Amino acid sequence: MVKPKTEEEIELLRENAIIVSKTLAVVGRAVAPGVTTNKLNRLAETFIRDNGAIPSFLGYDGFPAALCMSVNDTVVHGFPSDYALKEGDIVSVDCGTLYKGYNGDSAYTFPVGEVSAEVARLLKVTRQSLFEGIAQAVDGNRTGDIGHAVQSYCEAAGFSVVRELEGHGIGRQMHENPGVPNFGHQGRGARLSDGMTICIEPMINAGGRGVYLARNGWEVRTADRKPSAHYELTVVVRKGKPEILSTFDYIEGKVEF
Ligand code: MG
Ligand code: MG
């Protein structure tokens, strides 16, 4: 049984979610051909610390950076490096914070300059699949309802779902129960109840669903070297309609800050 969060805990998770959302926007403004992923990582770490938070990924099981920066065929958990982004690349930026004892965790995949029509479609479909999943995060549903919504939306578009990684509960720990797979069957899996806080994070491949773990033990890459996209938001399960704590509005210029 997963214990729902109190409203006080949810407020602290919301504060983290806003810091993470703004951090991703700061990174997004700097994404351009020629910029290294190391530079983006430094910008994010500075912004997180300037806001009184701690970059929770840094040192997590030995992870070496504040952000996961996953370019093109890297699905998730990429290391920032001296690699300079090129026109037509995509980069998934995953950010976590620790603030007042609670965690924030969200991700966004940015196009670098102009991307191909097929890659643009991958981004659009993956982003929308997250919202298809979120719509199922209501009291009385099960994690399988979320997974089924993500999977059916992406597979109908001709893309495939990475199955080795999944979303998760979030609170004092970055990864709490329940696991939230991006595939599954309606009515199956852990039961969702009002006040549960979860991260939903589809990882969707342009080609086949196969992935492998790189030799550094962290980076997950597509087996066929085709690109993969990843979007993540933190959500509160509610009765009737979910409440989304993090937001893409800063990134997408819908809200100024
Ligand atoms: Mg994340
Ligand atoms: Mg996550």
PDB file of C-alpha atoms and ligand atoms in Angstrom, residues 94 105 168 175 199 201 232, ligand 2:
ATOM      1  CA  ASP A  94      16.208  15.298 -17.119  1.00  0.00           C
ATOM      2  CA  ASP A 105      11.899  15.432 -11.153  1.00  0.00           C
ATOM      3  CA  HIS A 168       7.665   6.265 -10.148  1.00  0.00           C
ATOM      4  CA  HIS A 175      11.995   7.067  -6.533  1.00  0.00           C
ATOM      5  CA  CYS A 199       6.224  10.978 -12.041  1.00  0.00           C
ATOM      6  CA  GLU A 201       7.816   9.681 -18.017  1.00  0.00           C
ATOM      7  CA  GLU A 232       8.354  13.775 -17.614  1.00  0.00           C
TER       8      GLU A 232
HETATM    9 MG    MG B   2      11.746  10.288 -12.941  1.00  0.00          MG
END
